[in-house]
Tab-separated table of C-alpha atoms and ligand atoms in Angstrom:
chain	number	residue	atom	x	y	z
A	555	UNK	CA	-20.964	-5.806	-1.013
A	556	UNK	CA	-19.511	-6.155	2.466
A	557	UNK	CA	-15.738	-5.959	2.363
A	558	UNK	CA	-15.037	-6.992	5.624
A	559	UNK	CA	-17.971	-10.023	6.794
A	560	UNK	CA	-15.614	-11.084	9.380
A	561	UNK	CA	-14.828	-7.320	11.310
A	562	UNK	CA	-17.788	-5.313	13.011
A	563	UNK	CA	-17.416	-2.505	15.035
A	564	UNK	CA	-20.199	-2.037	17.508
A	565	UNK	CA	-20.337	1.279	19.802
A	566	UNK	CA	-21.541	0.276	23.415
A	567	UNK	CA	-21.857	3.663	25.013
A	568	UNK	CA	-21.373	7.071	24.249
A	569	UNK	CA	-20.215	9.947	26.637
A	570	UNK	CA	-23.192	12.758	27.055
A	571	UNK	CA	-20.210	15.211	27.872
A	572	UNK	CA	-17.904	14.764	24.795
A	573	UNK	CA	-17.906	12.886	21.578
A	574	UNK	CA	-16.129	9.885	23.301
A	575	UNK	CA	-17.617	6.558	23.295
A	576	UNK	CA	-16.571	2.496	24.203
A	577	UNK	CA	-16.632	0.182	22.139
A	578	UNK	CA	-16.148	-3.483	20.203
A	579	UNK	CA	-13.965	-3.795	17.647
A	580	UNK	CA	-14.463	-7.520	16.656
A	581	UNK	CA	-11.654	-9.175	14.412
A	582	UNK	CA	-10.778	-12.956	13.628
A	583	UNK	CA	-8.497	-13.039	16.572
A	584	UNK	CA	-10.945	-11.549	19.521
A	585	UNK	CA	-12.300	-8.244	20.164
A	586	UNK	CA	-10.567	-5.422	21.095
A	587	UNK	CA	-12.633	-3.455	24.211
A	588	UNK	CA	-12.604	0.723	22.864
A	589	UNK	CA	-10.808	3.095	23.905
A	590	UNK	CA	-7.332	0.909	23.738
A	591	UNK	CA	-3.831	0.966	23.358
A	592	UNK	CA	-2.013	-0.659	20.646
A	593	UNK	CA	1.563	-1.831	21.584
A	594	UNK	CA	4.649	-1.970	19.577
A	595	UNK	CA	5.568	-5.296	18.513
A	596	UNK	CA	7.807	-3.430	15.304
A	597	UNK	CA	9.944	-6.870	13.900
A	598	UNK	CA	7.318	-9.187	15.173
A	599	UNK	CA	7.928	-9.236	18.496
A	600	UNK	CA	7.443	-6.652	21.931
A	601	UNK	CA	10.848	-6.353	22.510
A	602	UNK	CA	12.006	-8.459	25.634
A	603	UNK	CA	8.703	-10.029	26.388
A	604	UNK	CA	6.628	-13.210	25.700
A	605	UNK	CA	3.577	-12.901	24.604
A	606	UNK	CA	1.949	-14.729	27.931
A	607	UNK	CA	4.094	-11.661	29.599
A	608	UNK	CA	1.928	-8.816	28.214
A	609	UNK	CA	-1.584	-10.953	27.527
A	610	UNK	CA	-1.009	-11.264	31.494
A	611	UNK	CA	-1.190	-7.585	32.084
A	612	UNK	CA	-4.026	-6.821	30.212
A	613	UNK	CA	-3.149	-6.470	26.682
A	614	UNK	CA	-5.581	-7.060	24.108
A	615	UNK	CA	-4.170	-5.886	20.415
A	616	UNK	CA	-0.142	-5.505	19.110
A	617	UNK	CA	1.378	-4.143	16.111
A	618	UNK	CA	4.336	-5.080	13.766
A	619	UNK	CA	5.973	-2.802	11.517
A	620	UNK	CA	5.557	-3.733	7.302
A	621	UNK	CA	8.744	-1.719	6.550
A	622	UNK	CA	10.852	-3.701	8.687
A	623	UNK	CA	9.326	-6.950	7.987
A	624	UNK	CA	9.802	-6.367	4.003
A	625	UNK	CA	13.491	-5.199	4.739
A	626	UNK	CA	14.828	-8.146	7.435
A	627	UNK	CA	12.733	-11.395	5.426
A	628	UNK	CA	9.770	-11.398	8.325
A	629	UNK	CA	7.447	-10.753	5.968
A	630	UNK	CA	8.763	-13.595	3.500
A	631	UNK	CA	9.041	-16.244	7.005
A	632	UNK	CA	5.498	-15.245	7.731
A	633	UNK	CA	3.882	-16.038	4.566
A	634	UNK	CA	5.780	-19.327	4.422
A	635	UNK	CA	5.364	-20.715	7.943
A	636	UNK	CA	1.355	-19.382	8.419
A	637	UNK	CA	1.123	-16.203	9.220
A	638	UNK	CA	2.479	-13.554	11.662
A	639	UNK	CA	-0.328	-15.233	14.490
A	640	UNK	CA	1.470	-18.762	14.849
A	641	UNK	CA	5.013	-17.676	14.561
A	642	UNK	CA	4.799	-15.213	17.050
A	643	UNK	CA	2.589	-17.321	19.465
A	644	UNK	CA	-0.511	-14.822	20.018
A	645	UNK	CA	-3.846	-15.304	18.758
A	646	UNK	CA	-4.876	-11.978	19.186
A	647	UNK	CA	-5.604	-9.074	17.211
A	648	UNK	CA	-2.804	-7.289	15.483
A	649	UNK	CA	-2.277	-4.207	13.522
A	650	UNK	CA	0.695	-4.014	10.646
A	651	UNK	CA	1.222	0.064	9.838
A	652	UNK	CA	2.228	0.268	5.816
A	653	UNK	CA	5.788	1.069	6.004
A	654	UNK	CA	4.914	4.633	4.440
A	655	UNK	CA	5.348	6.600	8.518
A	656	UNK	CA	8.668	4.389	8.786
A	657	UNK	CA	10.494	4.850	5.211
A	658	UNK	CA	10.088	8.325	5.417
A	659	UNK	CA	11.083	8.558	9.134
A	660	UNK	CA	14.504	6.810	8.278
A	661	UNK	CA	14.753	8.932	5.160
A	662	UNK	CA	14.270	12.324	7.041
A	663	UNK	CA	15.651	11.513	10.138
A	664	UNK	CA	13.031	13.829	12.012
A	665	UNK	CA	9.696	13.244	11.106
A	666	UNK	CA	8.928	10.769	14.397
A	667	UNK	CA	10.101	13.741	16.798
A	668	UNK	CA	7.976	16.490	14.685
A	669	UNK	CA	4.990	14.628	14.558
A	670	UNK	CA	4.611	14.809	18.195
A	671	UNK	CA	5.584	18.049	18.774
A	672	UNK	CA	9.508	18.052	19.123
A	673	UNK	CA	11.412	19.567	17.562
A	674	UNK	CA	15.456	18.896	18.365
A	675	UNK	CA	17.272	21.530	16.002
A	676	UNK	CA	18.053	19.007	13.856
A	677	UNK	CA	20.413	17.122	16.331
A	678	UNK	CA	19.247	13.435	15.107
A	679	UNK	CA	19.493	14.250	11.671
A	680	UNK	CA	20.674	11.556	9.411
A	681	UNK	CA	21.533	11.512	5.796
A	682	UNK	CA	18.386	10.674	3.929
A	683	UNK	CA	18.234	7.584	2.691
A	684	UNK	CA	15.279	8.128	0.038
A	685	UNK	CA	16.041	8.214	-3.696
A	686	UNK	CA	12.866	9.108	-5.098
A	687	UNK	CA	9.471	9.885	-4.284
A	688	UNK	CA	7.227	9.507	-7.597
A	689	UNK	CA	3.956	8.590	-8.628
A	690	UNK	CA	4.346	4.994	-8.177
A	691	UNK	CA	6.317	4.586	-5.162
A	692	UNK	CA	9.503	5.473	-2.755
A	693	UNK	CA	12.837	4.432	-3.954
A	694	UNK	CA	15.072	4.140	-0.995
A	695	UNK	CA	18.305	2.398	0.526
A	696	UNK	CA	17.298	-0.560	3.122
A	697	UNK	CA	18.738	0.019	6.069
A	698	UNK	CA	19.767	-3.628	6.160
A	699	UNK	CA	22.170	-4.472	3.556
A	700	UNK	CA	22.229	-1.143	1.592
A	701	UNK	CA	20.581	-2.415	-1.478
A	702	UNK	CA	17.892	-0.179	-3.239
A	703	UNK	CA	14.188	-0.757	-2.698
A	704	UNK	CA	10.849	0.187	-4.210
A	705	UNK	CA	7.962	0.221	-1.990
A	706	UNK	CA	4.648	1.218	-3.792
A	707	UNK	CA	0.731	0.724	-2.809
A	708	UNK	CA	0.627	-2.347	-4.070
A	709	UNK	CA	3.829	-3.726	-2.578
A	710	UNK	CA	2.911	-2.583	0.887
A	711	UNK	CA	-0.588	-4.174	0.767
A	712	UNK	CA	1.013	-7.424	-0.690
A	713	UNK	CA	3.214	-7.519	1.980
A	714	UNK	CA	0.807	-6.975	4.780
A	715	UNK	CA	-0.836	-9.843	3.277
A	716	UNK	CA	1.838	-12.236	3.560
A	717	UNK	CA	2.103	-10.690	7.206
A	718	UNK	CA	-1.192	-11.928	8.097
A	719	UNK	CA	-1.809	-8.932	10.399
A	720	UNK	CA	-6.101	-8.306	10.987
A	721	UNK	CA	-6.310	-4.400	10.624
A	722	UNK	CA	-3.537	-3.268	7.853
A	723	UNK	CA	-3.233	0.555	6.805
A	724	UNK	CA	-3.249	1.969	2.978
A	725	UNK	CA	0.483	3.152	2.142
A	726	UNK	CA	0.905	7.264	2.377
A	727	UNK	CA	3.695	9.587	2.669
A	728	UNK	CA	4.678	11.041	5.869
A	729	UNK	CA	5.312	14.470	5.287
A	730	UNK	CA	7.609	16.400	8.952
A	731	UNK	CA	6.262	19.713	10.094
A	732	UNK	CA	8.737	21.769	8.431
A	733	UNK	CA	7.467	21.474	4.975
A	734	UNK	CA	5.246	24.536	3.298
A	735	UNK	CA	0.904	24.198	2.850
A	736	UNK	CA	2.060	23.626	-1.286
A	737	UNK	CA	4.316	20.497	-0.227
A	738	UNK	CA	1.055	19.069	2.174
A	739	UNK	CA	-1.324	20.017	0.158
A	740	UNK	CA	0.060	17.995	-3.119
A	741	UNK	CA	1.661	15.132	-0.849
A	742	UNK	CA	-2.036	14.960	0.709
A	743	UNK	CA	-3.544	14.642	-3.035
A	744	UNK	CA	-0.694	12.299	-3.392
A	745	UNK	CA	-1.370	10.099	-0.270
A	746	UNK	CA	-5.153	9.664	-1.662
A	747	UNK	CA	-4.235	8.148	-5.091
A	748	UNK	CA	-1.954	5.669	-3.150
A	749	UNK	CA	-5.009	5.368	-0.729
A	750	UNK	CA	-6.960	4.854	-3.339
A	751	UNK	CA	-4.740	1.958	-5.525
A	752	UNK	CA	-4.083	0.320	-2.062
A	753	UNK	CA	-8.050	-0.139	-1.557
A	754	UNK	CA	-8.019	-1.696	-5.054
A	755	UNK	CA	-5.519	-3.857	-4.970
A	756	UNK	CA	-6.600	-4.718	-1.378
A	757	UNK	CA	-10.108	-5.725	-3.108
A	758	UNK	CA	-8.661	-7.529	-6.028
A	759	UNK	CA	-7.222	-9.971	-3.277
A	760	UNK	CA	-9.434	-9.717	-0.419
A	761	UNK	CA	-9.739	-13.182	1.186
A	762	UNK	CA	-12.070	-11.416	4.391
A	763	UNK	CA	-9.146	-12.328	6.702
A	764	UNK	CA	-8.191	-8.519	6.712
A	765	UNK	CA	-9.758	-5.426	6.942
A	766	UNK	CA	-7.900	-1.786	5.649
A	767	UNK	CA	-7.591	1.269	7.281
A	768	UNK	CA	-7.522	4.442	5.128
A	769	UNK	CA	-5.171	7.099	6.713
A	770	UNK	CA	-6.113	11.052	7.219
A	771	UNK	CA	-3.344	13.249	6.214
A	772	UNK	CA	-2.926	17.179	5.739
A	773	UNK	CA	-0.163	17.792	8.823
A	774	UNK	CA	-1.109	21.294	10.406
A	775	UNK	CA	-3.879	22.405	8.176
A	776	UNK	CA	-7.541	22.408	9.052
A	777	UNK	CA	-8.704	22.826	5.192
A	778	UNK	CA	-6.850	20.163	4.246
A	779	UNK	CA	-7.181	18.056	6.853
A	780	UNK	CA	-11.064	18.008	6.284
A	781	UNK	CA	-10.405	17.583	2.408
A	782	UNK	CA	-8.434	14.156	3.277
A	783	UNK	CA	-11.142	13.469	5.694
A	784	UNK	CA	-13.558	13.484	2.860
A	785	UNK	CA	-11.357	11.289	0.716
A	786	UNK	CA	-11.441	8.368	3.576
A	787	UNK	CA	-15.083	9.112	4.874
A	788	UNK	CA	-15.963	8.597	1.196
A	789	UNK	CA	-13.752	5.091	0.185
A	790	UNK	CA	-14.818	2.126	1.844
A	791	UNK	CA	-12.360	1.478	4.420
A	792	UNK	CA	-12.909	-0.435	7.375
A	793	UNK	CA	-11.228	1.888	9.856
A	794	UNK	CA	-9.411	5.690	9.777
A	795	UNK	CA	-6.439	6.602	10.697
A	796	UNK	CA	-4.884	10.147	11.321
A	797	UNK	CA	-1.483	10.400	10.583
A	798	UNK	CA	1.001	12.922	9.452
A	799	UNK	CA	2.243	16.031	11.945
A	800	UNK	CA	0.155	17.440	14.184
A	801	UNK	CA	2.096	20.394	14.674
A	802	UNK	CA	4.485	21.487	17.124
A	803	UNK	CA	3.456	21.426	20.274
A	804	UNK	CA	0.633	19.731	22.256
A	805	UNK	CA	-1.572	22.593	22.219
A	806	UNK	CA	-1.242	22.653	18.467
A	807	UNK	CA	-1.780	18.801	18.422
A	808	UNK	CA	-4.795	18.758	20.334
A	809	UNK	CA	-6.220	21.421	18.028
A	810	UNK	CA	-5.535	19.435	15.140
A	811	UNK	CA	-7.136	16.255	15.861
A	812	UNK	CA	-10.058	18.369	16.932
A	813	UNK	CA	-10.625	19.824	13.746
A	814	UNK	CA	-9.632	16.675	12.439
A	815	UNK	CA	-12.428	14.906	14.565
A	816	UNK	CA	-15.819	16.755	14.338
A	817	UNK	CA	-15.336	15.767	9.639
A	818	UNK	CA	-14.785	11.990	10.756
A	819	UNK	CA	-17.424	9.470	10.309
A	820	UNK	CA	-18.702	7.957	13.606
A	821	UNK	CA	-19.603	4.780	12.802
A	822	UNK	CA	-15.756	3.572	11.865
A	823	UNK	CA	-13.155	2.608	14.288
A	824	UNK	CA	-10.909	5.652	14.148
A	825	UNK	CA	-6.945	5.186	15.215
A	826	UNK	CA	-4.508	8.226	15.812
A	827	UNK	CA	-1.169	7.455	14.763
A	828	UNK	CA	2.090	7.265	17.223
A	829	UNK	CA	0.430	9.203	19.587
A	830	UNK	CA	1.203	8.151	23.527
A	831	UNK	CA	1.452	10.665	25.940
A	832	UNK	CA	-1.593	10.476	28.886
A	833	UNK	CA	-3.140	13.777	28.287
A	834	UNK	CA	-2.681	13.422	24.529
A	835	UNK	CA	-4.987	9.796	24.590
A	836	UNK	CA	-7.816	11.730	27.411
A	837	UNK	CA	-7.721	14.123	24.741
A	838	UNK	CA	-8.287	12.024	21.856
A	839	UNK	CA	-11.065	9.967	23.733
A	840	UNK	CA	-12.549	12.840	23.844
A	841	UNK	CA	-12.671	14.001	20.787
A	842	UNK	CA	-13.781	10.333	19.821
A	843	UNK	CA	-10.426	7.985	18.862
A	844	UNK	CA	-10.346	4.976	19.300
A	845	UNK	CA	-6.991	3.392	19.359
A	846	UNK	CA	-3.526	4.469	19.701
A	847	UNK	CA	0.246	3.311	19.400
A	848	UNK	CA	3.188	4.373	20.892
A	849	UNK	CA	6.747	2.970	20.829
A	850	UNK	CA	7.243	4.713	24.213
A	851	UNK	CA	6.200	2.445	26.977
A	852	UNK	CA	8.430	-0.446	25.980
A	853	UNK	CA	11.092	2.008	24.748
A	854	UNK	CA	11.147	4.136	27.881
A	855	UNK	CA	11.306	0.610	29.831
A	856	UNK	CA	14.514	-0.601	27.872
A	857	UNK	CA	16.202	2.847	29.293
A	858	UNK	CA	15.790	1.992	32.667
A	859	UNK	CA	12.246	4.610	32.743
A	860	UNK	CA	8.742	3.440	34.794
A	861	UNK	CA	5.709	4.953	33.900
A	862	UNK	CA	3.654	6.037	36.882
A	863	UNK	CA	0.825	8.415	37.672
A	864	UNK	CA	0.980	11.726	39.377
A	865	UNK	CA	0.474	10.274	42.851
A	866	UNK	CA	3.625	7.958	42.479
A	867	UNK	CA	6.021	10.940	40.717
A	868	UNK	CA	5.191	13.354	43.864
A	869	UNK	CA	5.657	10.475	46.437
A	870	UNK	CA	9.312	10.388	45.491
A	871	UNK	CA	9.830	13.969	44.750
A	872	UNK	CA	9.294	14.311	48.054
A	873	UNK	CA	12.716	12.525	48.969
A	874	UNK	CA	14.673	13.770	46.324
A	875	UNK	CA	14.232	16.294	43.104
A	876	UNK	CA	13.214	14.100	40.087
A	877	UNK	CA	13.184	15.616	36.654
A	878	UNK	CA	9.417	16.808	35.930
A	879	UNK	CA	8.500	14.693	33.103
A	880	UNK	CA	4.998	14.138	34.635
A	881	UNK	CA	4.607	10.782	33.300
A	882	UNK	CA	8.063	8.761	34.320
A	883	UNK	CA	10.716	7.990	36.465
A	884	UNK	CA	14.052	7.206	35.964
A	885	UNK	CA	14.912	4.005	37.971
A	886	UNK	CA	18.765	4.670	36.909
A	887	UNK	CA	19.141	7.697	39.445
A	888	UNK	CA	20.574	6.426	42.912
A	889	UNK	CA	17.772	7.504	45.344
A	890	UNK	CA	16.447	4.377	43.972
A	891	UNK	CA	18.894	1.895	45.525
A	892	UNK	CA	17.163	3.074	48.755
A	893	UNK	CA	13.519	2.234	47.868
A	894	UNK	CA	12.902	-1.282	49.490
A	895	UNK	CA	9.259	-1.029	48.049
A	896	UNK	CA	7.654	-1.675	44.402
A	897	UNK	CA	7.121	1.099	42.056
A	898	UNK	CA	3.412	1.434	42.696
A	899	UNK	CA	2.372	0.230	46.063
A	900	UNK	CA	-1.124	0.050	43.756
A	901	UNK	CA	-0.034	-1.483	40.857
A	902	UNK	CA	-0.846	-5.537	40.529
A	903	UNK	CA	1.471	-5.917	37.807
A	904	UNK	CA	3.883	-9.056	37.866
A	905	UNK	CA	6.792	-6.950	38.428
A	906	UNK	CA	5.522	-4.841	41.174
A	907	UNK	CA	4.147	-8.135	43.323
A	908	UNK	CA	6.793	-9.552	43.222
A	909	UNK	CA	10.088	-6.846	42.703
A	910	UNK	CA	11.369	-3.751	44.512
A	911	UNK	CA	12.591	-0.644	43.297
A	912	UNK	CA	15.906	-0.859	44.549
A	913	UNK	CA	16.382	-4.751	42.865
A	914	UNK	CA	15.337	-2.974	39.477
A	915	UNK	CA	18.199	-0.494	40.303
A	916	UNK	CA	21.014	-2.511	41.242
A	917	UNK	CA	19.672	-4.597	37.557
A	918	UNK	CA	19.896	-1.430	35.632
A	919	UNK	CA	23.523	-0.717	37.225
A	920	UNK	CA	24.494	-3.982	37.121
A	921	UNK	CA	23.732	-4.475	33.256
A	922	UNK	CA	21.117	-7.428	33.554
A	923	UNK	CA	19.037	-7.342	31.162
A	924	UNK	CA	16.330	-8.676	32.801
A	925	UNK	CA	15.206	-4.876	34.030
A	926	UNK	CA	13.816	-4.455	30.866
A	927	UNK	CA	11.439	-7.322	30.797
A	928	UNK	CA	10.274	-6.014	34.440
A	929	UNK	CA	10.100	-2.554	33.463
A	930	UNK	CA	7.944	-3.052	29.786
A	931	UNK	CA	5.597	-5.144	32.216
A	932	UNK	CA	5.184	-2.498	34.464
A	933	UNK	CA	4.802	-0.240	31.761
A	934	UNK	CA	2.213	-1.988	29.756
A	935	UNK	CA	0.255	-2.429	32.812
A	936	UNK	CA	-0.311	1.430	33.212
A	937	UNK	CA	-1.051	1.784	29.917
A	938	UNK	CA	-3.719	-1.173	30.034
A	939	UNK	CA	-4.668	0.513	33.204
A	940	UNK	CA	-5.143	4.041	32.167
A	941	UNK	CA	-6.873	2.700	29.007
A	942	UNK	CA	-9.430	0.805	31.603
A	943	UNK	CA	-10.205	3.500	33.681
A	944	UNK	CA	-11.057	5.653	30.651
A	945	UNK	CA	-13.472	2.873	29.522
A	946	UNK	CA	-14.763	2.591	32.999
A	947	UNK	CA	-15.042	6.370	32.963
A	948	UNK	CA	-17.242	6.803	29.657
A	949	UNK	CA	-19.406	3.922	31.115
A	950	UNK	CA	-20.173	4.807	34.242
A	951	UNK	CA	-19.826	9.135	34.567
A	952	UNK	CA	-19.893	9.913	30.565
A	953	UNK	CA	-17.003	11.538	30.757
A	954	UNK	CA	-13.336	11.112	31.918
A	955	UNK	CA	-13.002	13.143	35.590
A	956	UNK	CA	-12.128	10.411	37.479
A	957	UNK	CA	-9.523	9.559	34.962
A	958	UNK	CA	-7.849	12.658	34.467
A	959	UNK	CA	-7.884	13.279	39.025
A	960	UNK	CA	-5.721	9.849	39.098
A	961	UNK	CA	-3.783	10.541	35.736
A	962	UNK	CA	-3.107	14.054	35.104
A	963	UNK	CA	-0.371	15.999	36.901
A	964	UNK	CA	-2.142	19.704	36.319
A	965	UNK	CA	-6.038	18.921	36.409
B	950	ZN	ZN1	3.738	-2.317	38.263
């Protein structure tokens, strides 16, 4: 029986040079155009932006965050008022994560920095706010009014079904980098069985309007990480997802989803988990994801931070030393008050037609709030931009040169 009669994924063209490929990934809410970025929308909403603001600079699928929703009543409003589509005013695809990546992220403080590779000597730790991890669920402290939670399987697919997201993920445990193979390996076999109740209780309700994602974990391990490959390869899921560390530094990353990579089956949309950075996404299309998230566009915007290519960074190194981050600048520092032009003389983004660097400045010193709007369009533009080229790329070369010249500070 087909599970999902109202998702396809079709795959358009494949690279000759690595195993990356375009795509359609058709939902009830549109088609998302492969290789894409997914943007964080984590309480139901992209944080200081309409939804006519980021549909106008290219964006074609969002996310919202289960754990939150369950915690602040979202979920609840959704269900009640028609789904998280009408309330939030986009009728495009969306992706809800299970809540399992954020309650263990609040309960071990580190696990979002250690999944992508760093690691702060414990600086942001925070008192853990998990009670219990057993066979049927987390027990944990919401973050909202302190009262004690369960979250199981079955919760977390109930919820995303009063969410009303399209693509919804199984509910697994996060485990951070630091933990030993033993800890993985039996958090891993404890992942699948929640994998595996979430599938059923995601078929005991299925009403075709959703379609479930089963998530790879295993963290640094190459054994294991094929083992939990097997486990989704062989469930019927719609889509994969890799989640869990990838180690602890890029290099170790990009071995990971390698490895990771050449178990997967092909013919399923496959999604890599919080994962953002330029070189890290080239990478991944190559080694044949999908989709990604990443708080850090938006997030970077709401600190005053532009995203811009290589060209763009050395342009105003030139003037004055910038901090090499090779992927942002920080409007906040005071060369920028001198700048009458945009950001990206190239860019055709709302904010760049129509703002200059120095106006963004004097909004960042002068508290308006506004910069962040203009920034997080920006942003989302390069990442809709970058996420174009690379589809151009694999169309027209079959592989990703052109993209990594324009994006790419070391190629
Ligand atoms: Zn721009």
């Amino acid at each position: 029986m087909n599970l999902y009669p109202n998702f396809s994924f079709q795959i358009i063209q494949k690279s000759h040079k690595s195993e990356a490929r375009c795509g359609l990934l058709n939902t009830p809410h549109g088609v998302v155009e492969t290789p894409n970025f997914i943007f964080c929308g984590t309480k139901a909403s992209i944080k200081n932006l309409t939804p006519r603001d980021f549909a106008n600079e290219g964006t074609q699928i969002i996310l919202a965050n289960t754990y939150h929703l369950m915690l602040n009543g979202g979920a609840d409003l959704m269900e009640k008022h028609g789904g998280i589509h009408k309330l939030m005013g986009w009728n495009g695809p969306i992706l809800t994560d299970s809540g399992g990546f954020q309650v263990f992220s609040f309960g071990y403080g580190t696990v979002a920095n250690e999944i992508k590779g760093r690691r702060d000597g414990g600086k942001n730790n925070r008192p853990s706010m998990i009670f219990k991890i057993a066979e049927e669920g987390v027990t944990f402290r919401s973050y909202v009014d302190g009262a004690k939670k369960i979250i199981t399987p079955e919760i977390s697919i109930e919820t995303q079904r009063k969410i009303g997201a399209d693509l919804i993920l199984v509910f697994d445990e996060c485990t951070p980098f630091h933990v030993e193979k033993d800890y993985t390996e039996n958090s891993m076999h404890l992942s699948h069985r929640w994998g595996k109740r979430s599938f059923d209780y995601f078929v005991a309700k299925n009403d075709f309007r959703q379609a479930l994602y089963g998530i790879v974990q295993g963290g640094v391990y190459e054994d294991l990480r094929k083992t939990s490959v097997n486990f989704v390869n062989n469930e019927d899921f719609f889509g994969i997802a890799v989640g869990g560390s990838l180690g602890q530094n890029k290099s170790q990353m990009h071995d990971i989803t390698a490895s990771t990579m050449s178990h997967v089956n092909r013919t399923r949309p496959v999604h890599l988990l919080g994962i953002g950075g330029f070189a890290d996404i080239i990478h991944g299309v190559e080694c044949g994801i999908d989709t990604f998230d990443c708080v850090h566009p938006t997030r970077i915007a709401r600190h005053g931070c532009a995203i811009v290519r290589p060209n763009i960074l050395n342009k105003f190194s030139k003037t004055v030393p910038l901090k090499q981050n090779n992927e942002f600048i920080s409007l906040k520092n005071n060369i920028f008050k001198e700048f009458d032009g945009p950001i990206d003389d190239d860019c055709q983004c709302y904010t760049c037609k129509n703002f200059s660097t120095a106006y963004i400045h004097y909004l960042i010193k002068a508290n308006e709030n506004l910069f962040m709007s203009l920034l997080s369009i920006h942003n989302i533009h390069q990442m809709n931009k970058l996420m174009k080229s690379i589809r151009n790329d694999i169309h027209q070369h079959g592989d990703l040169q052109e993209t990594k010249k324009a994006w790419l500070m070391d190629f």
